Tab-separated table of C-alpha atoms in Angstrom:
chain	number	residue	atom	x	y	z
D	241	MET	CA	-334.093	56.515	-94.280
D	242	LEU	CA	-336.347	54.356	-92.157
D	243	TYR	CA	-339.135	54.562	-94.726
D	244	ARG	CA	-339.812	56.499	-97.868
D	245	ASP	CA	-341.572	59.688	-96.842
D	246	THR	CA	-345.250	59.830	-97.570
D	247	TRP	CA	-347.764	62.352	-96.354
D	248	HIS	CA	-349.574	59.737	-94.275
D	249	GLN	CA	-346.422	58.437	-92.637
D	250	GLN	CA	-345.222	61.919	-91.741
D	251	VAL	CA	-348.582	62.676	-90.136
D	252	LEU	CA	-348.455	59.401	-88.227
D	253	VAL	CA	-344.934	60.077	-87.000
D	254	HIS	CA	-345.843	63.527	-85.694
D	255	VAL	CA	-348.986	62.194	-83.993
D	256	CYS	CA	-346.859	59.551	-82.269
D	257	LEU	CA	-344.398	62.210	-81.155
D	258	ILE	CA	-347.181	64.358	-79.700
D	259	LEU	CA	-348.636	61.368	-77.858
D	260	ALA	CA	-345.195	60.442	-76.545
D	261	VAL	CA	-344.639	63.912	-75.170
D	262	CYS	CA	-348.110	64.050	-73.651
D	263	ALA	CA	-347.562	60.718	-71.953
D	264	ASN	CA	-344.178	61.921	-70.754
D	265	VAL	CA	-342.577	58.821	-72.266
D	266	LEU	CA	-339.208	60.425	-72.673
D	267	ALA	CA	-339.068	61.209	-68.979
D	268	THR	CA	-340.107	57.738	-67.850
D	269	GLU	CA	-337.776	55.573	-65.808
D	270	ASP	CA	-338.909	52.420	-67.682
D	271	PRO	CA	-335.737	51.408	-69.557
D	272	GLU	CA	-337.696	49.700	-72.323
D	273	ASN	CA	-339.473	52.932	-73.145
D	274	LEU	CA	-336.222	54.853	-72.901
D	275	ALA	CA	-334.634	52.543	-75.434
D	276	ARG	CA	-337.674	52.582	-77.699
D	277	TYR	CA	-337.702	56.344	-77.983
D	278	ALA	CA	-333.946	56.887	-77.745
D	279	GLY	CA	-333.651	58.050	-81.356
D	280	ILE	CA	-336.704	60.332	-81.289
D	281	ASN	CA	-334.983	63.439	-80.063
D	282	SER	CA	-336.072	66.693	-81.735
D	283	THR	CA	-333.574	67.797	-84.380
D	284	LEU	CA	-331.713	64.495	-84.255
D	285	TYR	CA	-334.901	62.653	-85.180
D	286	ILE	CA	-335.518	65.014	-88.096
D	287	HIS	CA	-331.924	64.720	-89.289
D	288	LEU	CA	-331.778	60.948	-89.218
D	289	ASN	CA	-335.267	60.092	-90.407
D	290	HIS	CA	-335.953	62.844	-92.953
D	291	PRO	CA	-332.633	63.247	-94.753
D	292	ASN	CA	-334.133	64.483	-98.004
D	293	THR	CA	-336.348	67.208	-96.619
D	294	GLY	CA	-333.565	69.762	-96.474
D	295	GLN	CA	-334.157	70.380	-92.788
D	296	ASP	CA	-331.511	72.645	-91.274
D	297	LEU	CA	-330.030	71.564	-87.955
D	298	LYS	CA	-328.637	74.954	-86.995
D	299	SER	CA	-329.871	76.097	-83.621
D	300	SER	CA	-331.751	79.378	-83.372
D	301	ARG	CA	-330.293	80.018	-79.945
D	302	ASP	CA	-326.851	79.819	-78.427
D	303	LYS	CA	-326.754	76.842	-76.079
D	304	GLY	CA	-323.069	77.197	-75.299
D	305	ALA	CA	-323.355	77.859	-71.585
D	306	VAL	CA	-321.924	74.424	-70.838
D	307	ARG	CA	-318.236	73.704	-71.275
D	308	PRO	CA	-316.584	72.568	-73.346
D	309	ARG	CA	-318.087	75.057	-75.773
D	310	ILE	CA	-318.069	73.874	-79.382
D	311	TYR	CA	-318.300	76.152	-82.404
D	312	ILE	CA	-319.568	74.448	-85.566
D	313	TYR	CA	-318.347	75.992	-88.807
D	314	ASP	CA	-320.950	76.722	-91.433
D	315	LEU	CA	-319.044	76.006	-94.664
D	316	PRO	CA	-321.360	76.361	-97.685
D	317	GLU	CA	-318.849	75.217	-100.319
D	318	SER	CA	-317.731	72.133	-98.405
D	319	GLN	CA	-321.264	71.302	-97.318
D	320	ALA	CA	-322.499	71.407	-100.914
D	321	LYS	CA	-319.932	68.724	-101.741
D	322	TYR	CA	-319.647	66.734	-98.547
D	323	ARG	CA	-322.828	67.086	-96.496
D	324	ASN	CA	-325.733	66.488	-98.800
D	325	TRP	CA	-328.439	63.972	-97.954
D	326	LYS	CA	-329.742	64.102	-101.521
D	327	GLU	CA	-326.380	63.124	-103.001
D	328	PHE	CA	-325.287	60.487	-100.490
D	329	PRO	CA	-327.184	57.634	-98.849
D	330	ASP	CA	-328.246	57.435	-95.230
D	331	MET	CA	-325.447	55.504	-93.494
D	332	THR	CA	-326.598	56.063	-89.945
D	333	ASP	CA	-326.832	52.369	-89.063
D	334	THR	CA	-323.564	51.302	-90.663
D	335	ASN	CA	-320.077	51.174	-89.198
D	336	TYR	CA	-319.241	54.432	-90.989
D	337	ALA	CA	-322.121	56.474	-89.585
D	338	LEU	CA	-320.422	58.671	-87.025
D	339	ASP	CA	-319.647	61.689	-89.196
D	340	GLN	CA	-323.376	61.910	-89.952
D	341	ILE	CA	-324.572	61.220	-86.401
D	342	LEU	CA	-322.105	63.064	-84.148
D	343	LEU	CA	-322.878	66.500	-85.575
D	344	ALA	CA	-326.593	65.856	-85.198
D	345	LEU	CA	-326.023	64.975	-81.554
D	346	LEU	CA	-323.942	68.101	-81.037
D	347	TYR	CA	-326.613	70.345	-82.526
D	348	ASP	CA	-329.071	68.836	-80.076
D	349	SER	CA	-326.758	69.375	-77.085
D	350	PRO	CA	-326.016	72.337	-74.793
D	351	TYR	CA	-322.358	72.448	-75.836
D	352	ILE	CA	-322.615	74.446	-79.041
D	353	THR	CA	-321.905	78.162	-79.144
D	354	THR	CA	-322.521	80.605	-81.965
D	355	ASP	CA	-319.690	82.847	-80.786
D	356	PRO	CA	-316.338	81.506	-82.025
D	357	ASP	CA	-314.440	83.825	-79.683
D	358	LYS	CA	-315.969	81.959	-76.729
D	359	ALA	CA	-315.380	78.493	-78.152
D	360	ASP	CA	-313.059	75.932	-76.587
D	361	TYR	CA	-313.108	73.734	-79.669
D	362	PHE	CA	-314.150	73.944	-83.319
D	363	ILE	CA	-315.584	71.408	-85.747
D	364	PRO	CA	-316.647	71.694	-89.415
D	365	ASP	CA	-320.147	70.584	-90.384
D	366	VAL	CA	-319.068	68.230	-93.177
D	367	TRP	CA	-318.766	64.482	-93.703
D	368	LEU	CA	-315.074	63.777	-93.940
D	369	PHE	CA	-315.320	60.066	-94.564
D	370	HIS	CA	-318.240	59.165	-96.701
D	371	PRO	CA	-317.377	56.377	-99.149
D	372	ASN	CA	-318.591	58.520	-102.030
D	373	ALA	CA	-316.908	61.700	-100.836
D	374	ARG	CA	-313.674	61.531	-98.826
D	375	PRO	CA	-312.740	65.174	-99.397
D	376	GLU	CA	-309.494	67.018	-99.363
D	377	VAL	CA	-309.347	68.175	-95.754
D	378	GLN	CA	-307.022	70.932	-96.940
D	379	ASP	CA	-309.957	72.449	-98.853
D	380	VAL	CA	-312.081	72.377	-95.695
D	381	ILE	CA	-309.291	74.071	-93.728
D	382	LYS	CA	-308.977	76.720	-96.452
D	383	GLU	CA	-312.674	77.550	-96.103
D	384	MET	CA	-312.397	77.621	-92.301
D	385	ARG	CA	-309.544	80.096	-92.603
D	386	ALA	CA	-311.669	82.256	-94.856
D	387	ALA	CA	-314.335	82.284	-92.122
D	388	GLY	CA	-312.004	83.729	-89.485
D	389	PRO	CA	-308.643	83.513	-87.687
D	390	TRP	CA	-309.499	80.684	-85.324
D	391	PHE	CA	-307.771	77.766	-87.046
D	392	ASP	CA	-304.396	79.501	-86.980
D	393	ARG	CA	-304.873	80.878	-83.476
D	394	LYS	CA	-303.569	77.616	-81.950
D	395	GLY	CA	-302.210	75.950	-85.032
D	396	GLY	CA	-305.357	73.891	-85.450
D	397	SER	CA	-304.884	72.089	-82.116
D	398	ASP	CA	-308.374	73.056	-80.891
D	399	HIS	CA	-310.043	71.893	-84.117
D	400	ILE	CA	-311.787	68.543	-84.396
D	401	PHE	CA	-312.260	66.296	-87.409
D	402	VAL	CA	-314.471	63.200	-87.377
D	403	ILE	CA	-312.901	60.389	-89.418
D	404	THR	CA	-314.447	56.917	-89.692
D	405	ALA	CA	-311.966	55.595	-92.264
D	406	ASP	CA	-310.585	52.105	-91.671
D	407	GLN	CA	-307.134	53.412	-90.768
D	408	GLY	CA	-308.037	56.844	-89.459
D	409	ARG	CA	-305.787	59.784	-90.160
D	410	CYS	CA	-303.350	57.596	-92.109
D	411	GLU	CA	-305.818	57.685	-94.988
D	412	TYR	CA	-305.485	61.487	-94.954
D	413	LEU	CA	-301.728	61.992	-94.855
D	414	ASP	CA	-301.794	63.807	-98.192
D	415	ARG	CA	-305.196	65.402	-97.742
D	416	ALA	CA	-304.827	66.822	-94.225
D	417	LYS	CA	-301.261	68.096	-94.143
D	418	GLU	CA	-302.086	71.099	-91.945
D	419	ALA	CA	-304.246	69.108	-89.532
D	420	HIS	CA	-301.360	67.236	-87.919
D	421	ARG	CA	-301.961	69.073	-84.634
D	422	SER	CA	-305.745	68.754	-84.786
D	423	ILE	CA	-307.909	66.288	-82.888
D	424	PHE	CA	-309.182	63.353	-84.938
D	425	ILE	CA	-312.215	61.577	-83.501
D	426	GLN	CA	-311.877	58.180	-85.130
D	427	HIS	CA	-312.402	54.460	-84.677
D	428	PHE	CA	-308.880	53.350	-85.577
D	429	GLY	CA	-306.440	53.249	-82.679
D	430	GLY	CA	-303.405	51.881	-84.498
D	431	THR	CA	-300.263	53.951	-84.172
D	432	LEU	CA	-298.301	52.496	-87.070
D	433	VAL	CA	-299.160	52.889	-90.740
D	434	GLN	CA	-300.577	49.526	-91.687
D	435	ASP	CA	-299.033	49.285	-95.155
D	436	VAL	CA	-295.744	47.639	-94.166
D	437	GLY	CA	-296.111	43.902	-94.647
D	438	MET	CA	-299.472	44.033	-96.395
D	439	PHE	CA	-299.729	41.120	-98.837
D	440	CYS	CA	-296.228	39.984	-97.980
D	441	ASP	CA	-295.219	37.155	-100.312
D	442	MET	CA	-292.417	35.391	-98.474
D	443	ASN	CA	-291.799	33.330	-101.560
D	444	GLN	CA	-290.296	36.541	-102.938
D	445	ARG	CA	-289.334	38.591	-99.867
D	446	TRP	CA	-287.521	38.207	-96.576
D	447	GLY	CA	-290.094	38.003	-93.793
D	448	GLY	CA	-288.280	40.621	-91.742
D	449	ASP	CA	-289.216	43.188	-94.359
D	450	CYS	CA	-292.873	42.455	-93.593
D	451	ASP	CA	-292.599	43.340	-89.905
D	452	ARG	CA	-294.575	46.577	-89.434
D	453	GLU	CA	-292.581	47.841	-86.457
D	454	ARG	CA	-289.227	47.118	-88.090
D	455	GLY	CA	-290.372	48.743	-91.316
D	456	TRP	CA	-291.582	51.831	-89.460
D	457	VAL	CA	-288.292	52.220	-87.562
D	458	LYS	CA	-286.384	51.711	-90.804
D	459	LYS	CA	-288.221	54.622	-92.397
D	460	ILE	CA	-287.346	56.893	-89.477
D	461	SER	CA	-283.701	55.854	-89.569
D	462	LYS	CA	-283.569	56.790	-93.239
D	463	GLY	CA	-285.039	60.210	-92.530
D	464	GLN	CA	-288.398	59.304	-94.058
D	465	ALA	CA	-290.287	60.745	-91.109
D	466	ARG	CA	-293.311	61.786	-93.125
D	467	SER	CA	-294.049	58.239	-94.290
D	468	ALA	CA	-293.579	57.055	-90.693
D	469	ARG	CA	-296.226	59.357	-89.230
D	470	LEU	CA	-298.702	57.907	-86.757
D	471	CYS	CA	-302.260	56.903	-87.630
D	472	HIS	CA	-303.367	57.664	-84.079
D	473	HIS	CA	-301.748	60.368	-81.955
D	474	PRO	CA	-302.052	59.239	-78.307
D	475	GLY	CA	-303.342	62.003	-76.062
D	476	GLN	CA	-304.415	64.024	-79.087
D	477	ASP	CA	-306.840	61.900	-81.086
D	478	ILE	CA	-309.830	60.184	-79.481
D	479	VAL	CA	-310.715	56.573	-80.361
D	480	VAL	CA	-314.480	56.147	-80.077
D	481	PRO	CA	-317.062	53.408	-80.719
D	482	THR	CA	-318.829	53.033	-84.023
D	483	ALA	CA	-322.402	54.312	-84.239
D	484	ALA	CA	-323.721	51.082	-85.769
D	485	LEU	CA	-326.325	48.770	-84.191
D	486	GLU	CA	-328.382	51.575	-82.666
D	487	ARG	CA	-331.239	52.584	-84.932
D	488	GLY	CA	-333.119	49.347	-85.417
D	489	THR	CA	-334.611	48.604	-88.813
D	490	LEU	CA	-332.887	50.435	-91.641
D	491	VAL	CA	-333.309	50.143	-95.376
D	492	VAL	CA	-330.335	51.723	-97.084
D	493	THR	CA	-331.234	53.701	-100.183
D	494	GLY	CA	-329.507	56.158	-102.473
D	495	LYS	CA	-326.253	55.962	-104.369
D	496	PRO	CA	-324.153	52.777	-104.170
D	497	PHE	CA	-321.513	52.624	-101.462
D	498	TYR	CA	-319.594	49.919	-99.600
D	499	TYR	CA	-322.690	47.938	-98.731
D	500	PRO	CA	-325.689	46.944	-100.861
D	501	GLY	CA	-329.171	47.671	-99.537
D	502	TYR	CA	-329.885	45.619	-96.434
D	503	ILE	CA	-332.199	45.426	-93.442
D	504	HIS	CA	-331.087	45.097	-89.847
D	505	PRO	CA	-333.413	43.557	-87.286
D	506	GLU	CA	-334.258	45.636	-84.263
D	507	HIS	CA	-331.165	45.764	-82.073
D	508	LYS	CA	-331.810	44.726	-78.499
D	509	LEU	CA	-329.642	45.014	-75.406
D	510	PRO	CA	-329.858	42.869	-72.262
D	511	TYR	CA	-329.571	45.979	-70.098
D	512	ILE	CA	-332.892	47.358	-71.346
D	513	HIS	CA	-334.770	44.472	-73.010
D	514	LYS	CA	-336.250	42.004	-70.551
D	515	GLU	CA	-336.249	39.054	-72.956
D	516	LEU	CA	-332.416	39.103	-72.957
D	517	GLN	CA	-332.039	39.410	-69.198
D	518	GLY	CA	-331.246	36.584	-66.813
D	519	LEU	CA	-329.946	34.205	-69.488
D	520	ASN	CA	-327.490	31.525	-68.470
D	521	ARG	CA	-324.125	32.527	-69.887
D	522	SER	CA	-321.779	29.957	-71.360
D	523	ASN	CA	-318.117	30.350	-70.443
D	524	LYS	CA	-317.156	29.606	-74.051
D	525	LEU	CA	-315.575	32.215	-76.302
D	526	TYR	CA	-318.139	33.439	-78.843
D	527	TRP	CA	-317.471	34.497	-82.413
D	528	ALA	CA	-319.716	35.122	-85.414
D	529	GLY	CA	-318.487	36.601	-88.672
D	530	VAL	CA	-315.766	36.434	-91.270
D	531	VAL	CA	-312.449	34.911	-90.225
D	532	ASN	CA	-310.407	34.996	-93.415
D	533	LEU	CA	-310.537	37.719	-96.027
D	534	ASP	CA	-311.869	35.148	-98.479
D	535	GLU	CA	-313.347	32.081	-96.806
D	536	HIS	CA	-313.076	30.043	-100.005
D	537	ALA	CA	-309.691	31.275	-101.253
D	538	SER	CA	-307.800	28.146	-100.238
D	539	ARG	CA	-310.007	26.068	-102.524
D	540	THR	CA	-309.496	28.213	-105.634
D	541	PRO	CA	-306.803	27.679	-108.291
D	542	GLY	CA	-303.716	29.837	-107.875
D	543	TYR	CA	-304.319	30.398	-104.165
D	544	VAL	CA	-301.397	32.101	-102.425
D	545	PRO	CA	-301.581	31.860	-98.610
D	546	PHE	CA	-299.812	35.173	-98.026
D	547	ASN	CA	-302.695	37.146	-99.535
D	548	ASP	CA	-305.032	36.384	-96.648
D	549	CYS	CA	-302.650	37.071	-93.763
D	550	PRO	CA	-302.984	40.881	-93.416
D	551	TYR	CA	-306.738	40.838	-92.830
D	552	SER	CA	-307.426	41.328	-89.099
D	553	PHE	CA	-303.617	41.492	-88.744
D	554	GLY	CA	-303.722	37.762	-88.118
D	555	GLY	CA	-305.892	38.040	-84.983
D	556	ARG	CA	-309.059	36.257	-86.104
D	557	GLN	CA	-307.204	33.652	-88.104
D	558	THR	CA	-304.789	32.760	-85.288
D	559	VAL	CA	-307.508	32.318	-82.671
D	560	TRP	CA	-309.751	30.386	-85.046
D	561	ARG	CA	-307.136	28.009	-86.428
D	562	THR	CA	-305.697	27.364	-82.974
D	563	TRP	CA	-308.908	26.707	-81.078
D	564	HIS	CA	-312.008	26.226	-83.262
D	565	ARG	CA	-311.845	22.432	-82.922
D	566	ASN	CA	-312.003	22.771	-79.145
D	567	SER	CA	-315.775	22.654	-78.681
D	568	SER	CA	-315.441	23.216	-74.947
D	569	LEU	CA	-313.751	26.585	-75.606
D	570	MET	CA	-315.347	28.216	-78.651
D	571	SER	CA	-318.814	28.830	-80.027
D	572	ALA	CA	-318.232	30.098	-83.533
D	573	TYR	CA	-320.290	30.819	-86.644
D	574	VAL	CA	-318.000	31.563	-89.548
D	575	GLY	CA	-318.980	33.566	-92.608
D	576	SER	CA	-321.677	35.871	-91.281
D	577	ARG	CA	-323.471	37.003	-88.183
D	578	THR	CA	-326.441	34.859	-87.258
D	579	PRO	CA	-330.115	35.906	-86.869
D	580	SER	CA	-329.681	35.157	-83.158
D	581	TYR	CA	-326.677	37.472	-82.837
D	582	GLU	CA	-328.052	39.554	-79.938
D	583	LEU	CA	-329.204	36.414	-78.126
D	584	ASP	CA	-325.824	34.737	-78.640
D	585	LEU	CA	-323.899	37.748	-77.362
D	586	SER	CA	-326.184	37.946	-74.338
D	587	SER	CA	-325.672	34.283	-73.431
D	588	HIS	CA	-321.865	34.110	-73.476
D	589	THR	CA	-319.319	35.341	-70.948
D	590	PHE	CA	-316.502	36.022	-73.431
D	591	CYS	CA	-316.658	37.398	-76.991
D	592	LEU	CA	-313.734	37.649	-79.386
D	593	SER	CA	-313.007	41.225	-80.465
D	594	THR	CA	-310.482	41.645	-83.262
D	595	ALA	CA	-309.822	44.213	-85.948
D	596	GLY	CA	-310.891	43.936	-89.576
D	597	TRP	CA	-308.923	46.083	-92.001
D	598	GLY	CA	-308.352	48.621	-89.244
D	599	TRP	CA	-310.960	48.464	-86.502
D	600	SER	CA	-314.107	46.540	-85.673
D	601	GLY	CA	-317.512	47.124	-84.111
D	602	ARG	CA	-317.313	43.906	-82.114
D	603	PHE	CA	-315.934	45.540	-78.975
D	604	LYS	CA	-319.066	47.672	-78.811
D	605	ALA	CA	-321.324	44.724	-79.666
D	606	SER	CA	-319.762	42.678	-76.862
D	607	VAL	CA	-319.867	45.319	-74.114
D	608	THR	CA	-323.413	46.462	-74.860
D	609	HIS	CA	-324.574	42.848	-74.533
D	610	GLY	CA	-322.721	42.143	-71.294
D	611	CYS	CA	-320.112	39.909	-72.918
D	612	ILE	CA	-316.479	40.449	-71.888
D	613	PRO	CA	-314.477	41.463	-74.990
D	614	VAL	CA	-311.342	39.419	-75.609
D	615	VAL	CA	-309.217	41.836	-77.640
D	616	VAL	CA	-306.556	40.363	-79.926
D	617	GLN	CA	-305.111	43.158	-82.077
D	618	ASP	CA	-301.523	44.035	-81.267
D	619	GLY	CA	-300.630	47.719	-81.540
D	620	ILE	CA	-304.212	48.864	-82.154
D	621	ARG	CA	-306.127	50.577	-79.362
D	622	VAL	CA	-309.830	49.917	-78.936
D	623	GLU	CA	-312.441	52.589	-78.253
D	624	TRP	CA	-311.937	54.578	-75.021
D	625	GLU	CA	-308.750	52.693	-74.143
D	626	GLU	CA	-307.121	55.996	-73.169
D	627	GLN	CA	-310.139	57.232	-71.186
D	628	LEU	CA	-311.701	54.285	-69.345
D	629	PRO	CA	-310.244	51.603	-67.018
D	630	MET	CA	-310.376	48.836	-69.629
D	631	GLN	CA	-308.911	46.223	-67.321
D	632	ASP	CA	-312.092	46.467	-65.233
D	633	TYR	CA	-314.308	45.047	-67.984
D	634	ALA	CA	-312.265	43.822	-70.954
D	635	LEU	CA	-309.361	41.479	-71.639
D	636	ARG	CA	-306.564	42.442	-74.025
D	637	MET	CA	-304.474	39.468	-75.071
D	638	PRO	CA	-301.229	39.847	-77.046
D	639	LEU	CA	-301.053	37.557	-80.059
D	640	TYR	CA	-298.164	35.631	-78.522
D	641	MET	CA	-300.421	34.518	-75.636
D	642	VAL	CA	-303.236	33.045	-77.744
D	643	HIS	CA	-301.896	29.514	-77.190
D	644	GLU	CA	-302.796	29.965	-73.492
D	645	LEU	CA	-306.335	31.203	-74.205
D	646	PRO	CA	-308.273	28.386	-72.431
D	647	GLU	CA	-306.173	28.630	-69.273
D	648	ILE	CA	-306.466	32.419	-69.129
D	649	LEU	CA	-310.261	32.440	-69.535
D	650	GLU	CA	-310.602	29.639	-66.973
D	651	LEU	CA	-308.490	31.633	-64.517
D	652	LEU	CA	-310.743	34.690	-64.896
D	653	VAL	CA	-313.818	32.569	-64.202
D	654	ASN	CA	-312.398	30.623	-61.264
D	655	THR	CA	-311.005	33.669	-59.456
D	656	GLY	CA	-314.258	35.610	-59.803
D	657	LYS	CA	-312.579	38.232	-61.998
D	658	ALA	CA	-314.946	37.535	-64.908
D	659	GLU	CA	-318.013	38.198	-62.760
D	660	LYS	CA	-316.499	41.468	-61.495
D	661	MET	CA	-315.846	42.514	-65.103
D	662	ARG	CA	-319.456	41.835	-66.034
D	663	GLN	CA	-320.593	43.890	-63.040
D	664	ALA	CA	-318.391	46.773	-64.215
D	665	MET	CA	-320.118	46.655	-67.603
D	666	GLN	CA	-323.349	47.607	-65.859
D	667	CYS	CA	-321.711	51.037	-65.684
D	668	THR	CA	-319.511	51.218	-68.763
D	669	TRP	CA	-321.780	49.904	-71.546
D	670	ARG	CA	-323.497	53.320	-71.801
D	671	PHE	CA	-320.261	54.897	-73.027
D	672	HIS	CA	-320.283	52.566	-76.020
D	673	TRP	CA	-323.722	53.764	-77.202
D	674	TRP	CA	-324.360	57.089	-78.921
D	675	LEU	CA	-328.065	57.840	-79.136
D	676	PRO	CA	-329.893	59.260	-76.118
D	677	THR	CA	-331.478	58.658	-73.776
D	678	VAL	CA	-329.457	55.606	-72.783
D	679	GLY	CA	-326.245	56.447	-74.646
D	680	ARG	CA	-323.366	58.362	-73.043
D	681	ALA	CA	-320.711	58.226	-75.778
D	682	LEU	CA	-321.062	61.912	-76.658
D	683	ASP	CA	-320.821	62.798	-72.977
D	684	LEU	CA	-317.534	60.929	-72.692
D	685	VAL	CA	-316.151	62.808	-75.709
D	686	MET	CA	-317.124	66.066	-74.010
D	687	CYS	CA	-315.680	64.819	-70.709
D	688	GLU	CA	-312.337	64.128	-72.390
D	689	LEU	CA	-312.329	67.551	-74.047
D	690	LYS	CA	-313.179	69.237	-70.746
D	691	ALA	CA	-310.450	67.333	-68.897
D	692	ARG	CA	-307.922	68.600	-71.426
D	693	LEU	CA	-308.931	72.172	-70.626
D	694	HIS	CA	-307.882	71.471	-67.030
D	695	ASN	CA	-304.779	69.466	-68.013
D	696	LYS	CA	-306.344	66.453	-66.328
D	697	ARG	CA	-307.299	62.923	-67.316
D	698	VAL	CA	-310.749	61.381	-67.279
D	699	LYS	CA	-311.335	59.087	-64.325
D	700	LEU	CA	-314.143	56.578	-63.894
D	701	ASP	CA	-314.775	54.448	-60.827
D	702	THR	CA	-316.643	51.464	-62.256
D	703	SER	CA	-317.713	50.251	-58.798
D	704	THR	CA	-319.724	53.419	-58.155
D	705	CYS	CA	-320.021	54.641	-61.764
D	706	MET	CA	-318.798	58.085	-60.745
D	707	LEU	CA	-317.102	60.063	-63.513
D	708	ASP	CA	-314.495	62.811	-63.022
D	709	CYS	CA	-313.917	65.137	-65.983
D	710	GLY	CA	-311.091	67.062	-64.351
D	711	ASP	CA	-313.114	69.950	-62.951
D	712	GLY	CA	-313.459	68.523	-59.453
D	713	GLN	CA	-317.140	67.631	-59.826
D	714	LEU	CA	-318.089	63.952	-59.750
D	715	ILE	CA	-320.912	62.826	-62.032
D	716	ASP	CA	-323.234	59.983	-61.029
D	717	VAL	CA	-323.604	58.209	-64.369
D	718	TYR	CA	-326.376	55.923	-63.138
D	719	ASN	CA	-328.643	58.792	-62.112
D	720	SER	CA	-327.736	61.493	-64.618
D	721	LYS	CA	-329.448	62.610	-67.807
D	722	PRO	CA	-327.839	63.018	-71.232
D	723	TYR	CA	-325.423	65.906	-71.742
D	724	MET	CA	-324.328	65.561	-68.125
D	725	VAL	CA	-320.753	66.848	-68.411
């Protein structure tokens, strides 16, 4: 919740909304106003800012005239357990917010249909990865089957589940057995199960046994196909950005979860906030945050170096230990993000983007602040890597090339490639932001789903910012409104 509800605050909020509508603020072309009122969007605003009022998001009219048409299951038993604002805290400005936010965005869009026989895709209205919930997906599927024949009509392949877990569907291997053909919208793009080699003590084991790829192949060769299943199914699942960083000030209340109560400052973007525009950008590589799993572990008795290696799959640690003493290459703040985080991102050309335990929000943070992401996470796709031309605005560097990092970044700057990548981000940053009116992440999800209906692939020309969703109609992203697909 943004604030605890009081009668006076609710009155003030509604007065502000009326004034905004009267002044036609939402229709203005001033990007600062667009950003300021991005989250105030009818039912979405009610859902995110009044979670304990019991407001129902269900539309009173069928909006499903726009394809792809999405049918949202109303599942009373599952919702009582796994979609209850009174039981679970508001997480809508954390990294795990998407299962709460995406459904709210869908309800506010023209894609939903109340007729399941006309639907192209189906999605249950439940939170499938809330730290205090994490339900048995099998139970949700059982209730969907009780509602009608649609899950079995195509073997679940037209059904969508939103999973924000660190390692995506791999955390649901035992709880989503019948969803192996379904579409998982998730943040984790790793194909291999990330358990092989975790906490590998080479004082006791042969290092080859800690190689994830070798371990995965070994399981297949022994006929252990189930334990070798993929965490991300390319062409089936969709890797999307986190919904964090978008709502501004947030005081987390309610039951304990992964994070204690905290307050974020207002999040600002150089594309829409004038005070972050026109800054001189350093060509150094920027990083702020945790590098090792435990920054002080090496100074504690009984420290074992192998324990810290799996975190970030070695990406952060390798870059940091190789180059942090090179002050001409890196600007780094280790341990936490700084109060000047938005300013720092907006004044650097390159920003390190590596995984944590599975994925990270730093790719989104970099792109939305005009900083070229330098991705170091072997075998793990980043958001939209299967939909957008990543090479136009991001750099993916295999771990074995990190020793050449200064030369590679210098080459991008000297050849003008870095400047072209930053120009491309003028188009693409919108797809890494969820809330309207500036965000286009939901539209890209719908574009991908529509393209699949036509057996096509999404195409984006970053030079013109024209988007093709496979139906032969080009969309001008710069001049279009939300829900443009």
